[in-house]
Short mmCIF file of C-alpha atoms in Angstrom, two decimals:
data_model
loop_
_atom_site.label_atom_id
_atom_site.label_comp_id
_atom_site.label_asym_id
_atom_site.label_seq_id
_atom_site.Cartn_x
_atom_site.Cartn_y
_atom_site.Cartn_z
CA UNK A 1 -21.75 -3.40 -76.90
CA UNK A 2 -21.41 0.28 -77.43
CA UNK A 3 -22.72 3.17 -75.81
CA UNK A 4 -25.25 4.10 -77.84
CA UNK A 5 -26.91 0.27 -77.57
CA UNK A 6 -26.70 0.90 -73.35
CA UNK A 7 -28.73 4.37 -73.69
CA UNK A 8 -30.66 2.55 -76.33
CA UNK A 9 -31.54 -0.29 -74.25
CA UNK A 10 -32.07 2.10 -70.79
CA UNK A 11 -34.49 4.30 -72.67
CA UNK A 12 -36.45 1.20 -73.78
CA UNK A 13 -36.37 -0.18 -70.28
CA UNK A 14 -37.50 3.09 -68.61
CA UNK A 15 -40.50 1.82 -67.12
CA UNK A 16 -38.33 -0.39 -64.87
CA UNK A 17 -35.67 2.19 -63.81
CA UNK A 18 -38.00 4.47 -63.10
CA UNK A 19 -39.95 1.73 -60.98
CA UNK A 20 -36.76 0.51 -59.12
CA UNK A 21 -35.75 4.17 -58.24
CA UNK A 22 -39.40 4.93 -56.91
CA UNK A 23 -39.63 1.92 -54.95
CA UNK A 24 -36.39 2.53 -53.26
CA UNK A 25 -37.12 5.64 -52.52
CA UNK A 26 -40.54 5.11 -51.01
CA UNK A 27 -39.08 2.39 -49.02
CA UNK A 28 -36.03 4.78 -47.60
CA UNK A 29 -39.13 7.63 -46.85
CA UNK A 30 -41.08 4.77 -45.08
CA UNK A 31 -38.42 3.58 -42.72
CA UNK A 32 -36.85 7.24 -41.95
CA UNK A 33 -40.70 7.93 -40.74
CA UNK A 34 -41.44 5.13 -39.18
CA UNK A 35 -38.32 3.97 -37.38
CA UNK A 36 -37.38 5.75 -34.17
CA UNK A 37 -34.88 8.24 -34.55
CA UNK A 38 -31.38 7.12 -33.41
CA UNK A 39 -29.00 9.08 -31.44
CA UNK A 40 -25.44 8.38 -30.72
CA UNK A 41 -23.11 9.82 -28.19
CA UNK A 42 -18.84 9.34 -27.81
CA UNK A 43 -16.83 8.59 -24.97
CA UNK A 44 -13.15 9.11 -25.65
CA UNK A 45 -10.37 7.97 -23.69
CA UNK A 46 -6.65 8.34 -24.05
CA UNK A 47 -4.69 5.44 -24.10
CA UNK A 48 -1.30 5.49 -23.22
CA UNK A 49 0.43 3.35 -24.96
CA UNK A 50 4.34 4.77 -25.29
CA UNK A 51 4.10 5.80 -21.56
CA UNK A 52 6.87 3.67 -19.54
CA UNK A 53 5.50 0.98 -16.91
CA UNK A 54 5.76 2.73 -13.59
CA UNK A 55 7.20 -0.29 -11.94
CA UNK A 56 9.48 -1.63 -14.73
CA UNK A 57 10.00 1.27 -16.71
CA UNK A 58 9.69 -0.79 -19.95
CA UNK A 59 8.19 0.49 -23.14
CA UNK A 60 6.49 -1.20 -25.76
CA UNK A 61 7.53 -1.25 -29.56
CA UNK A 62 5.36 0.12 -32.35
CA UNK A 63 4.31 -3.14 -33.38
CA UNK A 64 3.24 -4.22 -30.53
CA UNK A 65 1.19 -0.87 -29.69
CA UNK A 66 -0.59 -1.40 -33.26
CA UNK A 67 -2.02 -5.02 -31.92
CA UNK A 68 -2.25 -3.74 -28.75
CA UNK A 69 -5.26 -0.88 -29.93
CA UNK A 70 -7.06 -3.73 -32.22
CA UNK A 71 -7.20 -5.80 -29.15
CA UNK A 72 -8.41 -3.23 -27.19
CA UNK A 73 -10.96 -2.29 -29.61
CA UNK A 74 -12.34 -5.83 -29.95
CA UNK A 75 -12.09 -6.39 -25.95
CA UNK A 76 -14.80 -2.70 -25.69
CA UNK A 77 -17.72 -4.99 -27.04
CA UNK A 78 -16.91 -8.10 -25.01
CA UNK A 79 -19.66 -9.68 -22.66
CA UNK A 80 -17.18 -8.83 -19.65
CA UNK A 81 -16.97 -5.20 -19.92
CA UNK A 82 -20.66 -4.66 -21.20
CA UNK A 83 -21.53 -6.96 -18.38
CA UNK A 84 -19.71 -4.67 -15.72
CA UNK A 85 -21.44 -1.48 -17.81
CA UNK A 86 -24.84 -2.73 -17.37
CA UNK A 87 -23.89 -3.23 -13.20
CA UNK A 88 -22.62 0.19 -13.53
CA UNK A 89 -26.26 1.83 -15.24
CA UNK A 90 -28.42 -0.13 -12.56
CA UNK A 91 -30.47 -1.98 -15.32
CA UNK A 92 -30.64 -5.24 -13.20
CA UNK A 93 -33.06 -3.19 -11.07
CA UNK A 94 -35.19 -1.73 -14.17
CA UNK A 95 -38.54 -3.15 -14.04
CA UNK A 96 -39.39 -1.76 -17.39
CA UNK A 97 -36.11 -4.12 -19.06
CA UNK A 98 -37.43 -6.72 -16.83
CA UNK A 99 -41.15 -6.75 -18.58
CA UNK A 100 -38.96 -6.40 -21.69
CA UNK A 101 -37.07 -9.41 -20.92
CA UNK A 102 -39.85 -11.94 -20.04
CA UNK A 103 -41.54 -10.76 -23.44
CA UNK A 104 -38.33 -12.25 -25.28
CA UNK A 105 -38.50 -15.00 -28.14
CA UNK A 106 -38.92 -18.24 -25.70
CA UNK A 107 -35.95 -20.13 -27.69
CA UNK A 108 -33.60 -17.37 -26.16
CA UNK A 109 -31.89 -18.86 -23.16
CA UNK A 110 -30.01 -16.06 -21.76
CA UNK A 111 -29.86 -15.19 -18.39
CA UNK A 112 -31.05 -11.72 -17.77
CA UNK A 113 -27.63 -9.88 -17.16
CA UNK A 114 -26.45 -11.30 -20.69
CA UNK A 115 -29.63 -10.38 -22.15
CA UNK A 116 -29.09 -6.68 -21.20
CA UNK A 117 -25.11 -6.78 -22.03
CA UNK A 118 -26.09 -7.67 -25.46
CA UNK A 119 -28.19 -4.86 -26.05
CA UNK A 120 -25.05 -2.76 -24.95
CA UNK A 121 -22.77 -4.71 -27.59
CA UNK A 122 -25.54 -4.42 -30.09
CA UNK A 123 -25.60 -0.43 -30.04
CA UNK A 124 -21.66 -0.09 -29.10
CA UNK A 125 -18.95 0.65 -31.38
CA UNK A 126 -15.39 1.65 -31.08
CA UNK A 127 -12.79 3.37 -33.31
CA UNK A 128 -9.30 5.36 -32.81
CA UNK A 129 -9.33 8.68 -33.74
CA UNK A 130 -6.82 8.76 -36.62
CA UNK A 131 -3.62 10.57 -36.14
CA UNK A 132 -3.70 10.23 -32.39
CA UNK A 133 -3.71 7.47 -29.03
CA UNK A 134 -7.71 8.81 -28.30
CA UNK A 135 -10.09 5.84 -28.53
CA UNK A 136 -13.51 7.04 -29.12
CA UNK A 137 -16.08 5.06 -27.70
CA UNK A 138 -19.44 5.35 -29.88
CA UNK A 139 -23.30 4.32 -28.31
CA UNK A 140 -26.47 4.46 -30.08
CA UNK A 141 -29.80 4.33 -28.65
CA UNK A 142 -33.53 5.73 -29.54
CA UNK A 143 -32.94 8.43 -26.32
CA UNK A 144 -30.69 11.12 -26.24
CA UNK A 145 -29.70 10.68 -22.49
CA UNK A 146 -29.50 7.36 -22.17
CA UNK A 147 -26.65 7.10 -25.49
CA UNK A 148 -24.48 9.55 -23.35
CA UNK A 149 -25.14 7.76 -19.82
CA UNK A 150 -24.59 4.04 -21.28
CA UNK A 151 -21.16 5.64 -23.02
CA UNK A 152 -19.98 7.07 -20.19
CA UNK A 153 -20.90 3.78 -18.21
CA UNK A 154 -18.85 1.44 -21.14
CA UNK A 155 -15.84 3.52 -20.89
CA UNK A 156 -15.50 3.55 -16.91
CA UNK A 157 -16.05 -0.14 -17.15
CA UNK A 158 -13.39 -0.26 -19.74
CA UNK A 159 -11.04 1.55 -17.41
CA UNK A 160 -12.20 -0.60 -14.33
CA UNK A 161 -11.98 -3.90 -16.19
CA UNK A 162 -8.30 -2.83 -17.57
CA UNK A 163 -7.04 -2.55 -14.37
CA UNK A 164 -8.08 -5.70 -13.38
CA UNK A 165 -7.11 -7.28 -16.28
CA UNK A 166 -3.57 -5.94 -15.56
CA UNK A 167 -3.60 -7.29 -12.04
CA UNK A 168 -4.79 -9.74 -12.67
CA UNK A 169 -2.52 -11.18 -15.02
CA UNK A 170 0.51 -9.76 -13.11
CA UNK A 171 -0.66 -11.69 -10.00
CA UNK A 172 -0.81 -15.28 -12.16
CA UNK A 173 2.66 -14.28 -13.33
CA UNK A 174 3.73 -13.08 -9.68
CA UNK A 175 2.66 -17.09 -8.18
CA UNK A 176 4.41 -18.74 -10.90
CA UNK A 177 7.57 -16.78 -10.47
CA UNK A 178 7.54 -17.37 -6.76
CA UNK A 179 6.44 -20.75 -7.06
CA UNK A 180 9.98 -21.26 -9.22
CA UNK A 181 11.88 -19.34 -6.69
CA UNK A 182 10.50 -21.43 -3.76
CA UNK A 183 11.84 -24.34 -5.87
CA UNK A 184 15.11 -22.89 -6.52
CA UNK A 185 15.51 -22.15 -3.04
CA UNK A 186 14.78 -25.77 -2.19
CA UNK A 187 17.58 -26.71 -4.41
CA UNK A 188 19.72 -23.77 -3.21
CA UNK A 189 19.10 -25.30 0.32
CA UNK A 190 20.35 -28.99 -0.63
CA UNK A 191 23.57 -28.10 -2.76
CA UNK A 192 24.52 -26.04 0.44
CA UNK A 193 24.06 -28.65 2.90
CA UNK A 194 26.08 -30.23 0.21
CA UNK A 195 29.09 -28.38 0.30
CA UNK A 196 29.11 -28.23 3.85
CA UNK A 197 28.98 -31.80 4.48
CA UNK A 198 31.90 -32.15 2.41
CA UNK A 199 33.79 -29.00 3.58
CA UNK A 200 33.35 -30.98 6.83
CA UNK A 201 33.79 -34.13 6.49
CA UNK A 202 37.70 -33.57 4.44
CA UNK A 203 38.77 -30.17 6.54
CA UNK A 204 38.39 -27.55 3.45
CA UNK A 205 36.70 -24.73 3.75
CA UNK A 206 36.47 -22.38 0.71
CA UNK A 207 36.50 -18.59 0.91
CA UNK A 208 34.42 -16.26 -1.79
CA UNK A 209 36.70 -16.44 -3.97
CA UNK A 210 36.75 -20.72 -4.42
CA UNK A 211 40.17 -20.63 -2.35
CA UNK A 212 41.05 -23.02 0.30
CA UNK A 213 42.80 -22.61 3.27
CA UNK A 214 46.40 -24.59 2.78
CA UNK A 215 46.63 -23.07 -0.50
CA UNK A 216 46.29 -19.53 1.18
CA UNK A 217 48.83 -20.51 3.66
CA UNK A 218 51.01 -21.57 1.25
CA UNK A 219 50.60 -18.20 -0.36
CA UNK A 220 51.80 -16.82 2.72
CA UNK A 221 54.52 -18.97 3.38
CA UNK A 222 55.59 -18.47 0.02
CA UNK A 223 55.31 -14.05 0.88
CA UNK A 224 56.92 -14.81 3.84
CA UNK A 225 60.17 -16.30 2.16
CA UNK A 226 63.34 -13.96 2.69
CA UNK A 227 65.36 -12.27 -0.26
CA UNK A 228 69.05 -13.63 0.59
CA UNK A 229 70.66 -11.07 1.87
CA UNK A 230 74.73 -10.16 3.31
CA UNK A 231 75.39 -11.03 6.57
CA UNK A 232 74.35 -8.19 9.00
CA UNK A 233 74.93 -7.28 12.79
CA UNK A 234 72.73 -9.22 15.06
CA UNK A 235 69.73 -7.79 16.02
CA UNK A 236 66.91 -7.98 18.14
CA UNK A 237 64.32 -10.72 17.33
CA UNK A 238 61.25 -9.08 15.90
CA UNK A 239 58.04 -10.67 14.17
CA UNK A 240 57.38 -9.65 10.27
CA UNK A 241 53.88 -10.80 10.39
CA UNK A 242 52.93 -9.29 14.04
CA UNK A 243 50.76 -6.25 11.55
CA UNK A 244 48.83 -8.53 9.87
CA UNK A 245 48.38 -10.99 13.18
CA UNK A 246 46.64 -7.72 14.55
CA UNK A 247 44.44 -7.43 12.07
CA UNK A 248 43.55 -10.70 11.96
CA UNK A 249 42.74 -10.81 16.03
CA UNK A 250 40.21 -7.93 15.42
CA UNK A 251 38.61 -9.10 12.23
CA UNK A 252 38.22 -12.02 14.56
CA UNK A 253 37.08 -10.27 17.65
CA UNK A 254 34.22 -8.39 15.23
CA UNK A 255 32.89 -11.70 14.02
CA UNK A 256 32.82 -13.31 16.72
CA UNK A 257 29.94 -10.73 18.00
CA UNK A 258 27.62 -11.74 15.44
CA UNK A 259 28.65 -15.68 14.24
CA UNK A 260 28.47 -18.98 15.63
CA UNK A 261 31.40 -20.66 17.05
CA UNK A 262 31.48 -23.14 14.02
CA UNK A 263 30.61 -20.35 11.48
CA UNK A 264 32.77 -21.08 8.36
CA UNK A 265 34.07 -17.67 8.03
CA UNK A 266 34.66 -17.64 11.70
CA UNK A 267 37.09 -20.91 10.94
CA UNK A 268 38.33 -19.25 7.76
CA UNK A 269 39.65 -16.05 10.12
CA UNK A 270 41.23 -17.91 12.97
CA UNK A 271 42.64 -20.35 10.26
CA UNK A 272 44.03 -17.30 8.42
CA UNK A 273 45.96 -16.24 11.88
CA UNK A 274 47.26 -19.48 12.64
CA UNK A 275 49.01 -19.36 9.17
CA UNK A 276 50.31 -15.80 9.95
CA UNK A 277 51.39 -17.05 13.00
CA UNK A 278 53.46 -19.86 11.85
CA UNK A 279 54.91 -17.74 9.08
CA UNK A 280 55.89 -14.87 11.45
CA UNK A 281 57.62 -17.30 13.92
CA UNK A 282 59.01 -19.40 10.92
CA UNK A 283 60.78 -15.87 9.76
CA UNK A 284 61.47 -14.47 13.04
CA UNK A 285 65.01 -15.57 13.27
CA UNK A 286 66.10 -15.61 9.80
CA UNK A 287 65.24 -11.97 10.12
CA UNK A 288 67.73 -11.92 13.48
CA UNK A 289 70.32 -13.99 12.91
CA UNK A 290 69.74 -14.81 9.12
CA UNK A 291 70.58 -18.71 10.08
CA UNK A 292 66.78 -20.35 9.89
CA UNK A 293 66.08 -20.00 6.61
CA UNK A 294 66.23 -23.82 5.28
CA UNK A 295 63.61 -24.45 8.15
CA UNK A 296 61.21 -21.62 6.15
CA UNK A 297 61.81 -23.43 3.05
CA UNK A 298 61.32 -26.98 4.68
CA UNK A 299 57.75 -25.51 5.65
CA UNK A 300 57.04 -24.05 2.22
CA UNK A 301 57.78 -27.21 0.58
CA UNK A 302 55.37 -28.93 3.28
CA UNK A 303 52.74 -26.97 2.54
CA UNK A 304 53.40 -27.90 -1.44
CA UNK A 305 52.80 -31.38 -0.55
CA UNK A 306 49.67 -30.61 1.75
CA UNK A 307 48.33 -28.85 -1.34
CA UNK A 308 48.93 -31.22 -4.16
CA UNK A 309 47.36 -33.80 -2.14
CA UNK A 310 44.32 -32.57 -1.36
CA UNK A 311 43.35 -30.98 -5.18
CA UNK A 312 40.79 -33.33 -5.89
CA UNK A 313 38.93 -32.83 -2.79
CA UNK A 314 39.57 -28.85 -3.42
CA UNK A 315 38.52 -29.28 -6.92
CA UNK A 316 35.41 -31.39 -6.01
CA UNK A 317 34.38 -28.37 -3.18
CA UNK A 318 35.09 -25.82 -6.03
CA UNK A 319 32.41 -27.13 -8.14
CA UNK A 320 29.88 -27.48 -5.24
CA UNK A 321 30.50 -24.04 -4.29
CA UNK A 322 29.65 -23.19 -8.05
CA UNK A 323 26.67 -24.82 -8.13
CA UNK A 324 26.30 -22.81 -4.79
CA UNK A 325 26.70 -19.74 -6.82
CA UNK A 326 24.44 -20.58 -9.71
CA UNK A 327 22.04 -21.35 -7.57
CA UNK A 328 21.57 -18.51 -5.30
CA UNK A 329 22.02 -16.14 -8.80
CA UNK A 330 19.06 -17.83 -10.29
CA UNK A 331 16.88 -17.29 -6.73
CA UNK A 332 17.79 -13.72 -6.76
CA UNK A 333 16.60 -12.94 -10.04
CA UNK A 334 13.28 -15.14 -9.74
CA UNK A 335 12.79 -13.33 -6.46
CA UNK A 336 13.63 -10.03 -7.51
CA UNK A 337 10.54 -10.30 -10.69
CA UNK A 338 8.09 -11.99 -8.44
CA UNK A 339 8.70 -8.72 -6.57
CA UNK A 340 8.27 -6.69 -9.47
CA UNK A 341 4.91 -8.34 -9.93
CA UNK A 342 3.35 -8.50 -7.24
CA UNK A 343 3.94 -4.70 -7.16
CA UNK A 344 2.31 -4.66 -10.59
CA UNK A 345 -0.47 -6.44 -9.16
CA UNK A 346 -1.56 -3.98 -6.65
CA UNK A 347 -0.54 -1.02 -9.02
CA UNK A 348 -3.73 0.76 -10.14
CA UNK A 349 -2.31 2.68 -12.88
CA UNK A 350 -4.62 1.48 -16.05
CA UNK A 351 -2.42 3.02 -18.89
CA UNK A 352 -5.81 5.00 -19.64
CA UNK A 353 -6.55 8.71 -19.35
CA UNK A 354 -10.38 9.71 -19.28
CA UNK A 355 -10.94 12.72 -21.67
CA UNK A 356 -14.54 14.70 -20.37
CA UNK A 357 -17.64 13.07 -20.37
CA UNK A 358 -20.12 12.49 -23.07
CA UNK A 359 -22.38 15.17 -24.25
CA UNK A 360 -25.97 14.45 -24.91
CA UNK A 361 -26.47 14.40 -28.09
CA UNK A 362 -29.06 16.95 -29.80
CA UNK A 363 -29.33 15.89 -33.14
CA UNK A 364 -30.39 11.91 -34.44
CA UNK A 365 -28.03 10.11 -36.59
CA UNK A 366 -31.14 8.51 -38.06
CA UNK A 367 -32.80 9.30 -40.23
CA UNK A 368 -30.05 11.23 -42.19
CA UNK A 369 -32.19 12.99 -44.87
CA UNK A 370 -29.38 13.83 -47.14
CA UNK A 371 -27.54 10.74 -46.94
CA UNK A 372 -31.09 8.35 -47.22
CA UNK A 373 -32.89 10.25 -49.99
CA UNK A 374 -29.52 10.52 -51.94
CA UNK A 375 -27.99 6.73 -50.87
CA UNK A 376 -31.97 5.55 -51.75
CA UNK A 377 -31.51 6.97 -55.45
CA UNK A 378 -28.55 6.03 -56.05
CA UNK A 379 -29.11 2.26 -54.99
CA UNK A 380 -32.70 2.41 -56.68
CA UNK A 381 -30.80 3.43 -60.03
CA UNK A 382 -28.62 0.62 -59.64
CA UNK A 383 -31.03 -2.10 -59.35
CA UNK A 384 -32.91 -0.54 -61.91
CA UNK A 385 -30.21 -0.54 -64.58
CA UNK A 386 -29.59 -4.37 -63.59
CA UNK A 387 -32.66 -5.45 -63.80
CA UNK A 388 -32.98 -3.51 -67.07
CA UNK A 389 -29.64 -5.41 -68.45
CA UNK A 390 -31.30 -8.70 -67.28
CA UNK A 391 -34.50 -8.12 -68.96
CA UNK A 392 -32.55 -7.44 -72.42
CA UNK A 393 -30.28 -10.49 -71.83
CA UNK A 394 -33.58 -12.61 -71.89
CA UNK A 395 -35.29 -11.01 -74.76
CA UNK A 396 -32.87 -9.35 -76.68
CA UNK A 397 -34.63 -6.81 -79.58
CA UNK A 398 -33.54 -4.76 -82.53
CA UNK A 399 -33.22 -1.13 -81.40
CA UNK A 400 -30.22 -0.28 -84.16
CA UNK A 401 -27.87 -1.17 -86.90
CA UNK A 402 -25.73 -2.60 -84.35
CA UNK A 403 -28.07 -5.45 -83.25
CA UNK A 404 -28.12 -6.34 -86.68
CA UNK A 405 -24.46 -7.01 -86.91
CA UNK A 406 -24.40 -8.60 -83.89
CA UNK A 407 -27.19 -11.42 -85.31
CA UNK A 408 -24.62 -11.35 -88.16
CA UNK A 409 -27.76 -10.44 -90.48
CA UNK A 410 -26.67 -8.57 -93.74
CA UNK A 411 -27.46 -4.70 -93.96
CA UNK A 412 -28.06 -3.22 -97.31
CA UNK A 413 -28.98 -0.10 -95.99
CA UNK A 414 -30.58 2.22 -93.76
CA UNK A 415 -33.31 4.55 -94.01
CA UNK A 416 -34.05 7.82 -91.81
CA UNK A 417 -37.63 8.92 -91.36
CA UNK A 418 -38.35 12.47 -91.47
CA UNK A 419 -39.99 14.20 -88.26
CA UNK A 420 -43.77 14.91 -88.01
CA UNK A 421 -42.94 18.94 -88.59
CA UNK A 422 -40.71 17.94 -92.30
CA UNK A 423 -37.74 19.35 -90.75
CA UNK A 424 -34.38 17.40 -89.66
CA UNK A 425 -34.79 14.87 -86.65
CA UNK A 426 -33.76 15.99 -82.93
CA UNK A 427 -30.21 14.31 -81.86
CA UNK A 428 -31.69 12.31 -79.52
CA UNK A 429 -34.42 10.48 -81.96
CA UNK A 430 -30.77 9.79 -84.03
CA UNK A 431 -28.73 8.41 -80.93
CA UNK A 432 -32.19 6.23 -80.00
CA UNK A 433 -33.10 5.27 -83.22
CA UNK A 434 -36.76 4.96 -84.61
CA UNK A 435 -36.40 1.22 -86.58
CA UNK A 436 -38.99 -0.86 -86.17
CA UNK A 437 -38.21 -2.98 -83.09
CA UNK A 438 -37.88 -6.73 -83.54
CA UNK A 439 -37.00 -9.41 -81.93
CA UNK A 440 -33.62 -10.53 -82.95
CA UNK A 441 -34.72 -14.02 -84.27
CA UNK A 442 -37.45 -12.56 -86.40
CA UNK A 443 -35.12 -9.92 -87.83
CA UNK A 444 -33.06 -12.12 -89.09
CA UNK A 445 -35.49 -14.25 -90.96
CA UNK A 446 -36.34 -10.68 -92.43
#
């Protein structure tokens, strides 16, 4: 269809555009007059959300701040914080909300304090401000005062309840973590006992670095070994080792003020001396006389054989010790986060940064004059134009040429009627049309 059949058919269908757009403007006077006025009041807080934890000092990504602000903005209107807002007002104590409540619809089983948080949810919406981290916190109500009380009261319990939500979750996390090191340490605990039972019951004991005793002597045997050398004047006996037996005797004396006879590293020290011991006598006269040094080899090659045969039991203590190690790495770290949480759980940082209070508000949001009168037009035009298109649909009529041709009805011609004054028609009487109108069916028998 062409334009000139749509004006056609909306000037012949007047009468029920003109009725729609009346109606729907009545109706939008009615309800701005008799509806109570509505006034809404913000509540803005700043959230944030690339500030570093101030016990981990981990950041969040973009991503994850995006999903974080939706979830935030759905968790404003949830029974939990509107619940805590309601607490916050007082209106438990109202006995004008009370009357209100026992008046309810009888089929509505709430209990009072979900009753009032609904009204809360009902009136409370939430947006971010664009461009920025500032969540503004919106509450309408039919009184100025209470709009900016009850948004004050929803953000503070939004800040109260976000704390303890934090907490809250950190202390779950905090339990399990030291629930897992508890466990670990149990294990720890048994793979010690372990090793020590078999450090004890085959004579090795392992230093920090997995290395046994007789293959630490040997290493010192093996140091103490003399370079051949010429044959030099006799000298007085002395003791190569007598240095490091010094040492030894104090690093012994020290630990012996704070271990246990049977400590292992208290063994592993006077073991240590022994071997220094027997090395320093072993080289004390090849170093005076230069004579006694197959005797030095005789105990190096010993000590060989003491090694080799004890490398399965050495091995076998190795990997105890490792699981040793594995064990006591994995407790650290599972102690170390449980510490981090539970830290987190008494933290009262919120992430959240209150920005003023709300202002009460002096002007209503509804009625909006401008936007009802001039929304109520617009939508009354557009149900009048429908139900102007539906009427023609149903009872379609000859208004033009073009109607003709779509009833595929033969025109010989068409005929113009002069205006009542002799002179040429206005435009609008040739865009309308003045043909006789028909309906199509009849028209075409015609």
């Amino acid at each position: 269809m062409s334009l000139i059949q749509f004006l056609r058919i909306f000037w012949a269908r007047r009468g029920i555009i003109l009725i729609a757009l009346v109606a729907s403007l009545s109706a939008a006077l009615l309800a701005g007059r008799v509806l109570p006025p509505r006034y809404t009041a913000q509540s803005r807080v700043l959230m944030d959300v690339v500030k570093p934890d101030p016990v981990t000092g981990e950041m969040i990504s973009s991503a994850f701040a995006r999903a974080y602000v939706k979830t935030q903005i759905e968790l404003i209107r949830d029974y939990r914080i509107a619940g805590r807002a309601t607490d916050l007002l007082g209106w438990a104590d109202s006995p004008e909300l009370a009357a209100q409540y026992r008046a309810r619809d009888p089929n509505d089983t709430r209990d009072f304090r979900r009753w009032l948080a609904q009204r809360i949810m009902d009136g409370t919406s939430t947006q971010l401000v664009e461009g920025s981290n500032v969540l503004e916190i919106s509450y309408s109500s039919s009184n100025p005062e209470i709009a900016a009380q009850v948004a004050d009261a929803i953000r503070r319990a939004y800040v109260d309840q976000a704390i303890a939500f934090k907490r809250e979750d950190a202390a779950n996390n905090a339990r399990w973590f030291r629930g897992q090191a508890d466990e670990i340490r149990g294990r720890l605990t048994q793979a010690e006992s372990r090793l020590s039972n078999f450090e004890r019951a085959n004579g090795i004991v392992l230093d920090q670095d997995l290395i046994d005793q007789e293959s630490k002597r040997l290493a010192a045997l093996s140091a103490a070994t003399p370079m051949p050398t010429m044959n030099m004047p006799a000298v007085a006996p002395t003791n190569p080792m007598a240095g490091q037996i010094a040492e030894a005797n104090a690093a012994i004396a020290a630990a012996e003020k704070s271990l246990g006879p049977n400590n292992p590293q208290l063994i592993d020290l006077r073991r240590r001396r022994d071997a220094l011991i027997a090395a320093g006598a072993a080289a004390t006269p090849r170093v005076s006389g230069g004579s006694s040094g197959p005797s030095l080899q005789a105990l190096v090659g010993s000590q060989q054989a003491k090694v080799l045969a004890q490398r399965g039991l050495v091995d076998e203590a190795r990997r105890f010790a490792s699981d040793v190690a594995v064990l006591r790495e994995q407790y650290q770290k599972t102690s170390a986060r449980a510490v981090d949480l539970e830290q987190q759980a008494q933290a009262l940082d919120s992430g959240l940064t209150l920005l003023g209070s709300a202002t009460t508000p002096t002007q209503p949001t509804f009625p909006n004059w401008p936007l009802l009168i001039f929304g109520s037009a617009a939508l009354g035009l557009v149900m009048g134009v429908l139900v102007a298109l539906l009427a023609e649909l149903t009872a379609r009529r000859v208004r033009g040429v073009e109607d003709m041709r779509f009833a595929n009805v033969p025109v010989l011609g068409t005929m113009s009627g002069a205006s009542d004054t002799g002179g040429e028609r206005p435009t609008w009487r040739k865009i309308l049309g003045d043909i006789r109108i028909l309906p199509l069916k009849s028209a075409g028998r015609a």
